[in-house]
XYZ file of C-alpha atoms in Angstrom:
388
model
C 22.022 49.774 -9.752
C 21.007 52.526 -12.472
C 16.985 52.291 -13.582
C 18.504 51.265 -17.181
C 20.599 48.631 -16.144
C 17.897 47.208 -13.372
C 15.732 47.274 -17.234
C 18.174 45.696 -19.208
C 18.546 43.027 -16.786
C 14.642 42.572 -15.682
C 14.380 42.177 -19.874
C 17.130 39.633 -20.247
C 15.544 36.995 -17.723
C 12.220 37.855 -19.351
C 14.032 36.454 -22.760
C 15.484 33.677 -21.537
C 12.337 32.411 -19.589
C 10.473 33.030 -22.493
C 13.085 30.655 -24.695
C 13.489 28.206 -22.298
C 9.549 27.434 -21.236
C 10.366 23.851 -21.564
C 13.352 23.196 -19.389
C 11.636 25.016 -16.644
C 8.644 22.853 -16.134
C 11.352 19.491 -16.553
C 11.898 17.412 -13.871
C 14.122 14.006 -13.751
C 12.786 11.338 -11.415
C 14.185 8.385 -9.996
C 11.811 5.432 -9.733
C 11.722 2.281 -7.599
C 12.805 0.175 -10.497
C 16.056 2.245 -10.233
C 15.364 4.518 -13.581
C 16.184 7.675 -14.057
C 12.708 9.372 -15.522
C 12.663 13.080 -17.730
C 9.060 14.653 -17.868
C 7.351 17.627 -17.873
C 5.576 18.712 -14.324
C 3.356 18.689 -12.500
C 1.638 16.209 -14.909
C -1.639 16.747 -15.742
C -2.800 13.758 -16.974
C -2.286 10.550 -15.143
C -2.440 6.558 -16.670
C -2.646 4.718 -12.876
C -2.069 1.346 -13.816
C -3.299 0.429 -10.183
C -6.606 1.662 -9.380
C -5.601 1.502 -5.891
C -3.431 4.065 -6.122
C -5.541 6.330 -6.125
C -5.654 6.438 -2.377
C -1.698 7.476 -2.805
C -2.781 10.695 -4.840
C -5.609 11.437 -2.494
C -3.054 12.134 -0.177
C -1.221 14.539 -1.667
C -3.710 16.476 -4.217
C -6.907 17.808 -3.638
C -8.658 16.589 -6.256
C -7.048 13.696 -6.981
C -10.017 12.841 -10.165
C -9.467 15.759 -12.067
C -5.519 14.391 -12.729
C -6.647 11.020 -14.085
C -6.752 9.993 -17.874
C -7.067 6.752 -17.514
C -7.163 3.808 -14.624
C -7.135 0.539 -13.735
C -10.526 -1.536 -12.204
C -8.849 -3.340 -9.799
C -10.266 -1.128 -6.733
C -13.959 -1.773 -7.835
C -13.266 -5.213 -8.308
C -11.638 -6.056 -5.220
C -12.627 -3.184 -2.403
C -16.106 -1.969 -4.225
C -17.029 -0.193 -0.826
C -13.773 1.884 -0.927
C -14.447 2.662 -4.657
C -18.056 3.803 -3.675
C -16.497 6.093 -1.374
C -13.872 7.792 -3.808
C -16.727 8.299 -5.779
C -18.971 9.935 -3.986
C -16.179 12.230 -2.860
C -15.233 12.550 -6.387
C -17.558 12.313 -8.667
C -15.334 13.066 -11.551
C -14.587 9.545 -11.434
C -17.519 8.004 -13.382
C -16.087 10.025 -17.093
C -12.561 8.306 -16.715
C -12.067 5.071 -18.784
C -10.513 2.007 -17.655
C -7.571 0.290 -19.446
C -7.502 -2.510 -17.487
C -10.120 -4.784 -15.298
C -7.425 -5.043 -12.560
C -4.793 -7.783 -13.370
C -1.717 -7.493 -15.556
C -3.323 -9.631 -18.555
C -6.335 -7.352 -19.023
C -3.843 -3.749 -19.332
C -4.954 -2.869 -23.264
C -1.579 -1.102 -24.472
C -4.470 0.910 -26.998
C -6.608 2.160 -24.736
C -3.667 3.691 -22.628
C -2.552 5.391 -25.707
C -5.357 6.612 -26.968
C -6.223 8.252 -23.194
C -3.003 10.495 -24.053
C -1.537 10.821 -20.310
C 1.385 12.811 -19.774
C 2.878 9.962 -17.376
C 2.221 6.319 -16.558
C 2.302 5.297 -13.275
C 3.296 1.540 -13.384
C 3.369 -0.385 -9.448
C 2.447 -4.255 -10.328
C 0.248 -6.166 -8.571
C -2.895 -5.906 -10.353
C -1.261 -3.951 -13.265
C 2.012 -4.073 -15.453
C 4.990 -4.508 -13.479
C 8.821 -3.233 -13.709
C 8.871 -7.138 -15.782
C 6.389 -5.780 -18.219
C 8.989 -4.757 -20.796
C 6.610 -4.933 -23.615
C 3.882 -2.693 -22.262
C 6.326 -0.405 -20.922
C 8.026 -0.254 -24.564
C 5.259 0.562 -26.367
C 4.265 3.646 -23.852
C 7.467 5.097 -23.868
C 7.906 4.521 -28.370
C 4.259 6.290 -28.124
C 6.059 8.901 -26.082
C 4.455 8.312 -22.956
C 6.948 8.565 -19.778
C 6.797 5.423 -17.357
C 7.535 5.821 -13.727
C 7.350 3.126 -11.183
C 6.646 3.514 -7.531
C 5.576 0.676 -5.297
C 3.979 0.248 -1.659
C 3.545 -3.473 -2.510
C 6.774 -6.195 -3.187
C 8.786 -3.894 -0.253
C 6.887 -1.645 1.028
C 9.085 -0.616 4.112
C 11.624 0.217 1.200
C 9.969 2.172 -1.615
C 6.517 4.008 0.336
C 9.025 6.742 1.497
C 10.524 7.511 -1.815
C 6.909 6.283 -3.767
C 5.540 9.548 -1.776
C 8.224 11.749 -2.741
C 8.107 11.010 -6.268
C 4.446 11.348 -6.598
C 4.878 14.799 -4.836
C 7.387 15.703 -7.415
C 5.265 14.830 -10.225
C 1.966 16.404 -9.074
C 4.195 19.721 -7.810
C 3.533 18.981 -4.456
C 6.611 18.599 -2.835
C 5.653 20.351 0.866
C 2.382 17.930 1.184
C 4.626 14.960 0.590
C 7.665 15.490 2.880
C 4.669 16.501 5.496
C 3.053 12.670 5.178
C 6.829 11.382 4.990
C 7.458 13.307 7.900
C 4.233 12.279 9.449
C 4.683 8.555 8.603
C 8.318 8.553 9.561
C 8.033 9.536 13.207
C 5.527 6.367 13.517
C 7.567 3.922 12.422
C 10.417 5.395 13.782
C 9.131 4.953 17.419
C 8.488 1.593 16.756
C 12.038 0.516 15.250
C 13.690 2.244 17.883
C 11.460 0.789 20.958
C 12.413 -2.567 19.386
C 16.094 -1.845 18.984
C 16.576 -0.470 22.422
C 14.355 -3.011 24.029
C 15.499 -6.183 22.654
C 12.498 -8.309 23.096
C 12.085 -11.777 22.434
C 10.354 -12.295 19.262
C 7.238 -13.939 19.157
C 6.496 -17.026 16.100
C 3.691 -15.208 14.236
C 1.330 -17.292 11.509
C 0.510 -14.803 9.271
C -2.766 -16.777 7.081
C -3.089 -14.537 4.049
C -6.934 -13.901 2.767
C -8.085 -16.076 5.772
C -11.017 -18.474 5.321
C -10.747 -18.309 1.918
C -8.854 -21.866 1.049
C -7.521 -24.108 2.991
C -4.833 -23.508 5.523
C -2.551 -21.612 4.952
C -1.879 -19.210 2.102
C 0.937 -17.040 3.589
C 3.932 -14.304 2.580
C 6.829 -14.471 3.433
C 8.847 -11.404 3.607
C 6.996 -9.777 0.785
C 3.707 -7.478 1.030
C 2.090 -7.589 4.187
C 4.194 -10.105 5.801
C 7.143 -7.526 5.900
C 5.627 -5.598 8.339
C 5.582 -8.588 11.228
C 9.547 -8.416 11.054
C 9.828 -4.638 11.715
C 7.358 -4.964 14.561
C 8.986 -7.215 16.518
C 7.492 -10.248 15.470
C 9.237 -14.231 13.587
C 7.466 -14.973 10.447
C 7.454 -18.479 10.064
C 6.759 -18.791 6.801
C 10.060 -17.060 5.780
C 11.958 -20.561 7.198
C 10.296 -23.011 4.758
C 8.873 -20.854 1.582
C 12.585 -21.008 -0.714
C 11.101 -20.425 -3.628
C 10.161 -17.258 -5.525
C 6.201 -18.860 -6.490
C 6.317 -17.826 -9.689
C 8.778 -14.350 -8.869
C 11.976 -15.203 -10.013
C 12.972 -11.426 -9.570
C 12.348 -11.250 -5.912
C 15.030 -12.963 -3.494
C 14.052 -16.308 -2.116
C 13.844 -15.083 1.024
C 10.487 -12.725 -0.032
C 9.151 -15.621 -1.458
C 5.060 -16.168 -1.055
C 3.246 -19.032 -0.777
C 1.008 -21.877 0.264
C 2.202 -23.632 4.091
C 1.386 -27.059 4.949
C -0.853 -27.444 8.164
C 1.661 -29.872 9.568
C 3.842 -27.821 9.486
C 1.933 -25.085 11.038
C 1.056 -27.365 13.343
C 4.616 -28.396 13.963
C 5.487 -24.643 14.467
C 2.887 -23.944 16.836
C 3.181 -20.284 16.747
C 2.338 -18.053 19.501
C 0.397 -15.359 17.816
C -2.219 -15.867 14.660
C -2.720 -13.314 12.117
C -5.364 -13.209 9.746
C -5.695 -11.182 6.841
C -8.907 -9.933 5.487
C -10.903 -7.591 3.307
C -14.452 -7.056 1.582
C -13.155 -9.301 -1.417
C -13.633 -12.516 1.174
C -17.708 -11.379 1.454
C -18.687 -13.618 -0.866
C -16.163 -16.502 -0.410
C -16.531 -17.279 3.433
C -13.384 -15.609 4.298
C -12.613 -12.848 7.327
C -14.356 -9.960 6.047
C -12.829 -6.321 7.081
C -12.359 -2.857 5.560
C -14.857 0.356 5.353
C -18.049 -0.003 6.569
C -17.519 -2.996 7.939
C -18.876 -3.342 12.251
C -16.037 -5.298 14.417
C -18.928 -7.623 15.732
C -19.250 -9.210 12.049
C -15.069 -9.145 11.732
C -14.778 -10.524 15.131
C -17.646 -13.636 14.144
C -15.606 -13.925 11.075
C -12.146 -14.558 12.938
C -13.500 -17.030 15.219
C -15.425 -19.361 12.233
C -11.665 -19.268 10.449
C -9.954 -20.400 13.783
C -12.496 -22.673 15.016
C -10.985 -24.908 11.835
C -9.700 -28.223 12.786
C -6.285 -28.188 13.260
C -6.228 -24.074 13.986
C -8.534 -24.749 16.906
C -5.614 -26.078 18.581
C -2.691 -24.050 18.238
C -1.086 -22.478 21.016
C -1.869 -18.955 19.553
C -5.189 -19.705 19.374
C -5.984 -21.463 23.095
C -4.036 -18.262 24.328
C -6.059 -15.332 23.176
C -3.865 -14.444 20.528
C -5.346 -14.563 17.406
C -6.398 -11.186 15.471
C -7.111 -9.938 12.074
C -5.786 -7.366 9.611
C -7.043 -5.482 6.568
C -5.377 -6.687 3.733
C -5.177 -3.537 1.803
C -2.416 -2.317 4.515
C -0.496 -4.058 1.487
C -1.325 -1.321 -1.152
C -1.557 2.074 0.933
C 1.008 4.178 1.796
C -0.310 4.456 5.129
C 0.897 1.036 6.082
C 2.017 2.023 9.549
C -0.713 1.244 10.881
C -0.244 -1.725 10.646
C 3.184 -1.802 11.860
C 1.809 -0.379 15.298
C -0.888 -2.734 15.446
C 1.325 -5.593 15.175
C 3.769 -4.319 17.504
C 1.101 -4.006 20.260
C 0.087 -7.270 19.579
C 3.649 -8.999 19.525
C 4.915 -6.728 22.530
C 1.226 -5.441 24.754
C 3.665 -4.182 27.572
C 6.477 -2.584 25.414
C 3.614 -0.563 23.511
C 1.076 0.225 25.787
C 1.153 3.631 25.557
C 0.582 3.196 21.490
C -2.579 3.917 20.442
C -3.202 3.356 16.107
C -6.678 4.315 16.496
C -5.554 7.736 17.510
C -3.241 7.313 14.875
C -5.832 6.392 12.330
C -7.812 9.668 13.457
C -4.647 11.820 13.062
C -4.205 10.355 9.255
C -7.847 11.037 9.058
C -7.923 14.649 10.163
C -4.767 15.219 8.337
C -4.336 13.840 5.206
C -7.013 11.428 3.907
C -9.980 13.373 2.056
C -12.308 10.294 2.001
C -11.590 9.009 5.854
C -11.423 5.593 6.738
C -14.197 4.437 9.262
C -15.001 0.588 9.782
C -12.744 -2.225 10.983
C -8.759 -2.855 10.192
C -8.021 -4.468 13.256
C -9.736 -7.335 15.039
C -8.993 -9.316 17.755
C -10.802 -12.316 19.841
C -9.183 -11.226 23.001
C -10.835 -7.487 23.271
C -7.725 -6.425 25.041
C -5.469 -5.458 22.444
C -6.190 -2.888 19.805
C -9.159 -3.723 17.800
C -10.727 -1.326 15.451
C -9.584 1.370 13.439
C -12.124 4.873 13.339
């Protein structure tokens, strides 16, 4: 090519970059509530109607603070010692607002506009949901995109493509498909142990925030109790919760709710699982999460079983009875839980898998504020019982 045409032709895309600044930084995104989403990225500023979510961003950006224009205070009010910890790390925290103390009825629709984000994030649970049409009207007549991800209602569904559309809004594509990747090949050796193996599945109680009320709050195949399917494990609470408890958008099948302890007792299941976190502290229940030493986890599994009526399930006079952090619910790092639950359904199949050198890889690798306490509990030391 001539000098003056190689010119003419370096000039031309100079002119049409320069008149077309816009379309180059546009993306289209589609989110978990099946909507198609047209923004400019990587976004800047970030509404998280979640506070939990923040974890999610960790993951993938550096400074995870510096991208926030306004959140949610549903991560100081229910996990204050995880909040601590983002803080510390990122001290940036402290100068961004809330819009919300952490449930859906709190969000203040003025607040979020006047924090001028370039994108709300929207996932339920303690914030507006994909059923929020009014909120999310107002943010998008104020301009404001709205993109839903979710690690929540169905988490083995939408934490893949949650991750890859918060890599494609924060322009980091590569350090998403690398925790995808990453969090793939884990759950991946579980589903296909299982599918190869065939092994019969175990009746698993799964008592939601336990200790806290009276027996037994449990899901069914929604939040955490979707993981005891996948790892080889018969939720009995999916064969007598019908209804939707107050989620008539979800399929009766993921319904939620409160079992009877005759029935429970009827059932007789052959492994317990309670679920637990640093909200139960001051309530009695099984407290677990960062910071927290497996002796005091381990004391606080054996008051909740030691119940009358608990006391004598099979599960319970066999050893089998372990606890959970409930926050595996909310992070996208909820294989962990998968393989804990699969080692505790199936010891022999999974003996050679070990989550806490899992948790350490996730650790090393991705997570910029490690978590170090207790996730996993059991009575029976045996199986795998605490997460570094």
């Amino acid at each position: 090519m001539k000098l003056s045409s190689l010119i003419v032709a370096l000039m031309t895309g100079l002119l049409v970059a320069i008149a077309t600044p816009a379309a180059a930084g546009t993306i289209t995104v589609h989110d978990v509530a099946g909507r198609d989403v047209t923004l400019e990225a990587p976004v800047k500023r970030i509404l998280l109607g979640e506070g939990r979510q923040l974890v999610a961003l960790a993951l993938l950006h550096p400074h995870p603070a510096s991208l926030l224009a306004a959140w949610s205070a549903d991560m100081r009010r229910q996990d204050e010692r995880l909040y601590d910890l983002y803080r510390a790390k990122f001290p940036l925290l402290d100068r961004v607002p809330f819009i919300s103390r952490g449930s859906p009825d709190t969000f203040s629709v003025e607040q979020a506009l006047a924090a001028a984000p370039d994108v709300a994030i929207l996932s339920g649970g303690y914030g507006p949901s994909r059923r929020s049409d009014d909120v999310v009207h107002k943010l998008e007549a104020a301009g404001i995109p709205v993109v839903f991800i979710d690690f929540v209602e169905d988490p083995l569904t939408n934490t893949v493509p949650s991750m890859r559309i918060l890599g494609r809004l924060l322009g980091e594509e590569a350090r998403a498909e690398q925790f995808i990747a990453f969090y793939q090949s884990h759950m991946d050796r579980i589903t296909k142990r299982l599918a190869e193996a065939k092994p019969p599945l175990p009746n698993v109680l799964m008592h939601a925030h336990a200790g806290h009320m009276e027996c037994c709050n449990s899901p069914g195949r929604v939040t955490i109790g979707a993981f005891i399917d996948i790892a080889g494990g018969h939720n009995i609470a999916v064969d007598v919760l019908k209804q939707p408890a107050g989620r008539p958008s979800l399929d009766e099948t993921m319904a939620r709710g409160q079992l009877s302890l005759e029935y429970v007792l009827a059932r007789d299941p052959d492994v317990y699982v309670g679920t637990g976190g640093l909200h139960l502290q001051a309530l009695g229940g099984l407290v677990m999460g960062p910071g927290v030493d497996p002796a005091t986890s381990r004391e606080d599994l054996a008051k909740v079983v030691s119940k009358p009526g608990l006391d004598g399930l099979r599960a319970v006079r066999t050893g089998r009875v372990h606890g959970i952090w409930h926050l595996f619910n909310n992070v996208p790092f909820n294989f962990l839980a998968v393989e804990v639950m699969a080692k505790w359904f199936h010891p022999d199949l999974f003996k050679d898998v070990d989550p806490d050198e899992s948790l350490r890889e996730l650790n090393s690798r991705f997570l910029p504020v490690p978590l170090v306490g207790t996730f996993w509990i059991s009575l029976d030391p045996k199986p795998a019982e605490r997460g570094r």
